[in-house]
mmCIF file of C-alpha atoms in Angstrom:
data_model
loop_
_atom_site.group_PDB
_atom_site.id
_atom_site.type_symbol
_atom_site.label_atom_id
_atom_site.label_comp_id
_atom_site.label_asym_id
_atom_site.label_seq_id
_atom_site.Cartn_x
_atom_site.Cartn_y
_atom_site.Cartn_z
ATOM 1 C CA LEU A 1 131.188 120.537 114.139
ATOM 2 C CA VAL A 2 129.734 123.393 116.274
ATOM 3 C CA GLN A 3 126.900 122.697 118.757
ATOM 4 C CA LEU A 4 125.059 125.527 120.094
ATOM 5 C CA SER A 5 124.126 125.415 123.934
ATOM 6 C CA GLY A 6 121.185 127.394 125.554
ATOM 7 C CA GLU A 7 123.349 130.164 126.124
ATOM 8 C CA ASN A 8 124.320 130.297 122.310
ATOM 9 C CA GLU A 9 127.788 129.218 123.649
ATOM 10 C CA GLU A 10 129.613 127.634 121.154
ATOM 11 C CA GLU A 11 131.885 123.941 121.905
ATOM 12 C CA GLU A 12 134.179 122.457 119.736
ATOM 13 C CA GLU A 13 133.636 118.741 119.601
ATOM 14 C CA GLU A 14 136.315 116.621 118.714
ATOM 15 C CA GLU A 15 136.383 115.150 115.435
ATOM 16 C CA VAL A 16 135.627 111.570 114.977
ATOM 17 C CA PRO A 17 136.606 109.896 111.540
ATOM 18 C CA LEU A 18 133.997 109.539 109.038
ATOM 19 C CA TYR A 19 134.868 105.801 108.340
ATOM 20 C CA ASP A 20 134.665 102.825 110.596
ATOM 21 C CA THR A 21 138.479 101.795 110.782
ATOM 22 C CA LYS A 22 137.486 98.015 111.157
ATOM 23 C CA ASP A 23 135.292 98.330 107.638
ATOM 24 C CA VAL A 24 137.719 100.573 105.700
ATOM 25 C CA ASN A 25 141.267 100.091 105.467
ATOM 26 C CA LYS A 26 143.184 102.630 107.564
ATOM 27 C CA ASP A 27 145.466 103.854 104.746
ATOM 28 C CA ILE A 28 142.328 105.325 102.700
ATOM 29 C CA GLN A 29 142.423 109.109 103.429
ATOM 30 C CA VAL A 30 140.460 111.458 101.042
ATOM 31 C CA ASP A 31 138.822 114.485 101.202
ATOM 32 C CA ARG A 32 136.322 114.125 98.501
ATOM 33 C CA VAL A 33 135.551 110.506 96.985
ATOM 34 C CA THR A 34 133.807 109.565 93.752
ATOM 35 C CA LEU A 35 130.239 108.100 94.115
ATOM 36 C CA MET A 36 129.287 106.042 90.678
ATOM 37 C CA GLU A 37 130.236 106.833 87.261
ATOM 38 C CA GLU A 38 128.612 109.976 87.150
ATOM 39 C CA LYS A 39 131.273 111.254 89.331
ATOM 40 C CA CYS A 40 129.324 112.889 92.156
ATOM 41 C CA HIS A 41 131.474 114.369 94.440
ATOM 42 C CA VAL A 42 130.625 114.165 98.339
ATOM 43 C CA ALA A 43 132.534 116.104 100.484
ATOM 44 C CA CYS A 44 133.967 114.390 103.554
ATOM 45 C CA ILE A 45 132.695 116.007 107.087
ATOM 46 C CA SER A 46 133.609 115.630 110.404
ATOM 47 C CA THR A 47 130.376 114.282 112.701
ATOM 48 C CA ALA A 48 130.349 114.576 116.244
ATOM 49 C CA SER A 49 128.749 111.079 117.210
ATOM 50 C CA PRO A 50 127.545 109.219 114.261
ATOM 51 C CA LYS A 51 124.648 106.671 114.757
ATOM 52 C CA PRO A 52 125.584 102.877 114.949
ATOM 53 C CA MET A 53 124.736 101.629 110.764
ATOM 54 C CA ALA A 54 122.709 98.897 110.579
ATOM 55 C CA LYS A 55 124.897 96.254 108.800
ATOM 56 C CA TYR A 56 123.055 93.757 106.136
ATOM 57 C CA CYS A 57 126.221 92.854 104.246
ATOM 58 C CA PRO A 58 127.808 89.458 105.184
ATOM 59 C CA GLU A 59 131.678 89.177 105.738
ATOM 60 C CA GLU A 60 132.460 88.085 101.990
ATOM 61 C CA ASP A 61 130.547 91.160 100.493
ATOM 62 C CA GLU A 62 132.888 93.556 102.667
ATOM 63 C CA GLU A 63 135.546 93.610 99.425
ATOM 64 C CA ILE A 64 132.939 94.816 97.091
ATOM 65 C CA VAL A 65 131.585 97.106 99.450
ATOM 66 C CA GLN A 66 135.194 98.494 99.758
ATOM 67 C CA SER A 67 135.600 98.353 95.532
ATOM 68 C CA VAL A 68 132.179 100.652 95.615
ATOM 69 C CA VAL A 69 133.458 102.871 98.238
ATOM 70 C CA GLN A 70 136.911 103.531 96.041
ATOM 71 C CA GLY A 71 135.073 103.774 92.860
ATOM 72 C CA ASN A 72 136.513 101.060 91.321
ATOM 73 C CA THR A 73 133.118 99.115 90.727
ATOM 74 C CA PRO A 74 129.955 101.247 89.317
ATOM 75 C CA SER A 75 127.015 100.994 91.825
ATOM 76 C CA TYR A 76 124.706 100.520 88.787
ATOM 77 C CA SER A 77 126.627 97.703 87.798
ATOM 78 C CA LEU A 78 126.017 95.622 91.452
ATOM 79 C CA GLU A 79 122.968 93.953 89.749
ATOM 80 C CA SER A 80 124.526 92.218 86.470
ATOM 81 C CA LYS A 81 127.649 91.912 88.207
ATOM 82 C CA LEU A 82 126.287 89.740 91.062
ATOM 83 C CA GLY A 83 123.048 88.263 89.725
ATOM 84 C CA ASP A 84 121.303 89.150 93.029
ATOM 85 C CA CYS A 85 119.065 92.057 93.379
ATOM 86 C CA PHE A 86 118.862 91.663 97.220
ATOM 87 C CA ARG A 87 122.719 91.524 97.443
ATOM 88 C CA ALA A 88 123.145 94.218 95.256
ATOM 89 C CA ALA A 89 120.884 96.725 97.316
ATOM 90 C CA ALA A 90 122.503 95.475 100.426
ATOM 91 C CA ILE A 91 125.798 96.394 99.049
ATOM 92 C CA ARG A 92 124.985 99.447 97.489
ATOM 93 C CA ARG A 93 123.244 100.410 100.790
ATOM 94 C CA GLU A 94 126.484 99.686 103.274
ATOM 95 C CA ALA A 95 128.527 101.906 100.611
ATOM 96 C CA LEU A 96 126.516 104.724 100.696
ATOM 97 C CA GLN A 97 126.411 104.848 104.597
ATOM 98 C CA ARG A 98 130.020 104.745 104.545
ATOM 99 C CA LEU A 99 130.552 107.383 101.832
ATOM 100 C CA THR A 100 128.072 110.207 103.568
ATOM 101 C CA GLY A 101 128.651 108.969 107.238
ATOM 102 C CA LYS A 102 124.524 108.725 107.504
ATOM 103 C CA SER A 103 122.712 105.793 108.953
ATOM 104 C CA LEU A 104 120.114 104.165 106.997
ATOM 105 C CA GLU A 105 118.756 101.962 109.589
ATOM 106 C CA GLY A 106 115.322 104.013 109.211
ATOM 107 C CA LEU A 107 114.854 102.613 106.028
ATOM 108 C CA PRO A 108 113.476 98.949 105.200
ATOM 109 C CA LEU A 109 115.759 96.870 103.296
ATOM 110 C CA GLU A 110 114.496 93.359 103.809
ATOM 111 C CA HIS A 111 111.289 91.580 103.005
ATOM 112 C CA PHE A 112 111.053 93.358 99.433
ATOM 113 C CA ASP A 113 111.278 91.596 95.900
ATOM 114 C CA TYR A 114 113.741 93.681 94.166
ATOM 115 C CA ASP A 115 113.903 91.251 91.064
ATOM 116 C CA SER A 116 110.426 92.708 90.502
ATOM 117 C CA ILE A 117 111.566 96.281 89.565
ATOM 118 C CA LEU A 118 114.902 95.087 87.964
ATOM 119 C CA GLY A 119 114.532 97.036 84.881
ATOM 120 C CA GLN A 120 110.966 98.478 85.438
ATOM 121 C CA CYS A 121 110.340 101.086 87.733
ATOM 122 C CA CYS A 122 113.287 102.047 89.966
ATOM 123 C CA GLU A 123 117.313 102.032 89.620
ATOM 124 C CA MET A 124 119.895 101.273 91.992
ATOM 125 C CA PRO A 125 117.551 100.807 95.153
ATOM 126 C CA ILE A 126 118.989 100.696 98.687
ATOM 127 C CA GLY A 127 115.613 100.115 100.317
ATOM 128 C CA TYR A 128 112.032 100.952 100.048
ATOM 129 C CA VAL A 129 109.335 103.166 101.774
ATOM 130 C CA GLN A 130 105.915 102.269 102.804
ATOM 131 C CA LEU A 131 102.759 103.827 101.776
ATOM 132 C CA PRO A 132 99.707 104.525 103.688
ATOM 133 C CA VAL A 133 97.040 101.772 103.097
ATOM 134 C CA GLY A 134 93.217 103.061 103.330
ATOM 135 C CA ILE A 135 90.123 100.702 102.994
ATOM 136 C CA ALA A 136 87.297 100.955 100.264
ATOM 137 C CA GLY A 137 83.951 99.234 100.274
ATOM 138 C CA PRO A 138 82.360 97.139 100.798
ATOM 139 C CA LEU A 139 81.801 95.943 97.274
ATOM 140 C CA LEU A 140 79.568 93.419 96.352
ATOM 141 C CA LEU A 141 80.840 90.662 93.686
ATOM 142 C CA ASP A 142 78.827 87.648 93.140
ATOM 143 C CA ASP A 143 76.760 88.042 96.426
ATOM 144 C CA LYS A 144 79.985 88.352 98.480
ATOM 145 C CA GLU A 145 81.085 91.377 100.507
ATOM 146 C CA TYR A 146 84.767 92.329 99.726
ATOM 147 C CA SER A 147 86.763 95.069 101.573
ATOM 148 C CA VAL A 148 89.430 96.547 98.896
ATOM 149 C CA PRO A 149 92.812 97.853 100.367
ATOM 150 C CA MET A 150 94.251 100.814 98.478
ATOM 151 C CA ALA A 151 97.735 101.902 98.768
ATOM 152 C CA THR A 152 98.091 105.552 97.858
ATOM 153 C CA THR A 153 99.482 108.945 98.590
ATOM 154 C CA GLU A 154 96.800 110.569 96.363
ATOM 155 C CA ARG A 155 94.467 112.534 98.306
ATOM 156 C CA VAL A 156 91.037 111.844 98.255
ATOM 157 C CA LEU A 157 91.486 108.726 95.790
ATOM 158 C CA VAL A 158 90.110 106.301 98.685
ATOM 159 C CA ALA A 159 87.387 108.423 99.441
ATOM 160 C CA SER A 160 86.246 108.988 95.856
ATOM 161 C CA THR A 161 86.753 105.176 95.816
ATOM 162 C CA ASN A 162 84.943 104.130 98.598
ATOM 163 C CA ARG A 163 81.601 106.220 97.859
ATOM 164 C CA GLY A 164 81.889 104.395 94.341
ATOM 165 C CA CYS A 165 81.655 100.938 96.443
ATOM 166 C CA LYS A 166 78.868 102.316 98.280
ATOM 167 C CA ALA A 167 76.921 103.720 95.083
ATOM 168 C CA ILE A 168 77.130 100.388 93.145
ATOM 169 C CA TYR A 169 76.439 98.193 96.772
ATOM 170 C CA ALA A 170 73.195 100.234 96.935
ATOM 171 C CA SER A 171 72.511 100.166 93.457
ATOM 172 C CA PHE A 172 68.744 99.258 92.889
ATOM 173 C CA LEU A 173 67.819 99.821 89.364
ATOM 174 C CA GLU A 174 70.324 97.377 88.378
ATOM 175 C CA ASP A 175 69.681 94.551 90.870
ATOM 176 C CA PRO A 176 67.777 91.517 89.282
ATOM 177 C CA LEU A 177 65.613 91.175 92.619
ATOM 178 C CA ASN A 178 64.524 94.793 91.994
ATOM 179 C CA PHE A 179 63.966 94.783 88.452
ATOM 180 C CA GLU A 180 61.352 92.214 89.204
ATOM 181 C CA THR A 181 59.429 94.616 91.360
ATOM 182 C CA LEU A 182 59.666 97.231 88.842
ATOM 183 C CA SER A 183 58.314 95.112 85.960
ATOM 184 C CA ALA A 184 55.131 94.521 88.340
ATOM 185 C CA VAL A 185 54.663 97.879 88.624
ATOM 186 C CA PHE A 186 55.089 98.791 85.038
ATOM 187 C CA ASN A 187 52.885 95.988 83.785
ATOM 188 C CA GLN A 188 50.228 97.224 86.165
ATOM 189 C CA SER A 189 49.405 100.162 83.754
ATOM 190 C CA SER A 190 48.575 98.082 80.552
ATOM 191 C CA ARG A 191 46.980 94.716 79.431
ATOM 192 C CA PHE A 192 49.706 94.528 76.617
ATOM 193 C CA GLY A 193 52.930 96.534 77.738
ATOM 194 C CA ARG A 194 55.908 94.790 79.361
ATOM 195 C CA LEU A 195 59.112 95.764 80.846
ATOM 196 C CA GLN A 196 61.637 94.095 79.345
ATOM 197 C CA SER A 197 64.754 96.190 80.552
ATOM 198 C CA ILE A 198 65.887 99.052 82.510
ATOM 199 C CA LYS A 199 69.582 100.710 80.944
ATOM 200 C CA CYS A 200 71.012 103.207 83.672
ATOM 201 C CA ALA A 201 73.483 106.275 82.323
ATOM 202 C CA ILE A 202 75.112 108.595 84.849
ATOM 203 C CA ALA A 203 76.108 111.951 83.881
ATOM 204 C CA GLY A 204 77.396 113.944 87.188
ATOM 205 C CA LYS A 205 74.618 113.893 89.630
ATOM 206 C CA ASN A 206 71.845 112.984 86.797
ATOM 207 C CA LEU A 207 70.718 109.580 86.275
ATOM 208 C CA TYR A 208 69.101 108.443 83.034
ATOM 209 C CA MET A 209 66.822 105.591 82.822
ATOM 210 C CA ARG A 210 66.061 104.021 79.323
ATOM 211 C CA PHE A 211 63.088 101.743 79.511
ATOM 212 C CA SER A 212 62.651 98.898 76.797
ATOM 213 C CA CYS A 213 59.344 97.570 76.495
ATOM 214 C CA SER A 214 56.962 95.220 74.161
ATOM 215 C CA THR A 215 53.750 97.052 73.358
ATOM 216 C CA GLY A 216 52.054 94.071 71.325
ATOM 217 C CA ASP A 217 50.786 95.505 68.259
ATOM 218 C CA ALA A 218 50.872 99.335 68.808
ATOM 219 C CA MET A 219 53.651 101.583 68.223
ATOM 220 C CA GLY A 220 53.167 102.123 72.043
ATOM 221 C CA MET A 221 54.392 105.563 72.465
ATOM 222 C CA ASN A 222 51.879 106.281 75.033
ATOM 223 C CA MET A 223 51.596 103.307 76.702
ATOM 224 C CA VAL A 224 55.653 103.317 77.632
ATOM 225 C CA SER A 225 55.257 106.750 79.157
ATOM 226 C CA LYS A 226 52.576 105.809 81.212
ATOM 227 C CA GLY A 227 54.229 102.710 82.377
ATOM 228 C CA THR A 228 57.269 104.831 82.910
ATOM 229 C CA GLN A 229 55.170 107.324 84.878
ATOM 230 C CA HIS A 230 54.110 104.510 87.455
ATOM 231 C CA VAL A 231 57.861 103.538 88.152
ATOM 232 C CA ILE A 232 59.225 106.704 88.694
ATOM 233 C CA GLU A 233 56.126 107.180 90.897
ATOM 234 C CA PHE A 234 57.360 104.061 93.012
ATOM 235 C CA LEU A 235 60.869 105.112 93.027
ATOM 236 C CA GLU A 236 59.777 108.566 94.228
ATOM 237 C CA LYS A 237 58.349 106.519 97.444
ATOM 238 C CA GLU A 238 61.213 104.466 97.798
ATOM 239 C CA PHE A 239 63.734 107.388 97.445
ATOM 240 C CA PRO A 240 62.234 110.723 99.099
ATOM 241 C CA ASP A 241 65.051 112.785 97.836
ATOM 242 C CA MET A 242 65.263 111.764 94.255
ATOM 243 C CA ASP A 243 64.013 114.741 92.024
ATOM 244 C CA VAL A 244 62.366 114.162 89.034
ATOM 245 C CA ILE A 245 63.540 116.207 85.967
ATOM 246 C CA GLY A 246 61.075 114.827 83.648
ATOM 247 C CA ILE A 247 59.439 112.128 82.202
ATOM 248 C CA SER A 248 62.020 112.141 78.990
ATOM 249 C CA GLY A 249 65.363 112.828 79.434
ATOM 250 C CA ASN A 250 65.985 112.212 75.405
ATOM 251 C CA TYR A 251 67.909 108.967 76.352
ATOM 252 C CA CYS A 252 65.091 107.428 74.191
ATOM 253 C CA SER A 253 65.770 109.784 71.157
ATOM 254 C CA ASP A 254 62.281 109.678 69.743
ATOM 255 C CA LYS A 255 61.691 111.002 66.086
ATOM 256 C CA LYS A 256 65.379 111.989 65.860
ATOM 257 C CA PRO A 257 68.519 110.255 64.633
ATOM 258 C CA ALA A 258 70.953 109.288 67.629
ATOM 259 C CA ALA A 259 73.716 106.856 67.804
ATOM 260 C CA VAL A 260 72.306 105.323 70.962
ATOM 261 C CA ASN A 261 69.584 103.785 68.844
ATOM 262 C CA TRP A 262 72.182 102.303 66.984
ATOM 263 C CA ILE A 263 74.057 100.900 69.599
ATOM 264 C CA GLU A 264 70.723 99.799 72.206
ATOM 265 C CA GLY A 265 68.286 99.111 69.164
ATOM 266 C CA ARG A 266 64.775 100.661 68.951
ATOM 267 C CA GLY A 267 61.520 99.397 67.677
ATOM 268 C CA LYS A 268 61.130 96.505 65.556
ATOM 269 C CA SER A 269 62.914 95.306 62.303
ATOM 270 C CA VAL A 270 62.008 92.952 59.793
ATOM 271 C CA VAL A 271 64.042 91.292 57.371
#
């Protein structure tokens, strides 16, 4: 290797053997070695001062490590031959360090279930990498708050989920306690009109509300419109930033065929 000084002068460093003589037989002298069955050739280079390599393999695995280094044992077959996924990863890792002369000390190996990924999502593992963990919430489930940890490298995913959690947490119309309040406001508008349910549908920044009511013996379209207007006026006081586009958003689908009426039902049926 050539190292450049501050004055751009070249100084030749003494070559140091790539392999540790304690771990590899002294009689193994190669310029190129074959790695795995794909015969991927790795050029042997000299290094000035290789970093110490962390060893996870016990002494009894030394023979297997050397066999992988020499190309006699395919790296991909370690799991099936040993029946121990962690041991296979440790041996493969040690062999790779010797073949490349590079330390993998910064790559975690322990405290991971390698059996869980066998034949699933990663082949020939030598360790694992950590993902950043974000927090979303709180999310209210069964009157209990939960903060949801999310491990991801996808941008804005946690932020979007967090906004969704806040929207669910702050939901007003779908809260049973708030429905009782809205029902009282609606019912004040008529002697016969009674609010039964409110179904909400979100499309972008728009909220469509479908009011289901009982209207006594009347068809009650005017009755329903009047009660709905009372509820909207109440919501405008509670949410000053809310903009009302119209009293009817076509979610009721009056006087026209629409699938929503088949799904949610409309009017009365007589058998």
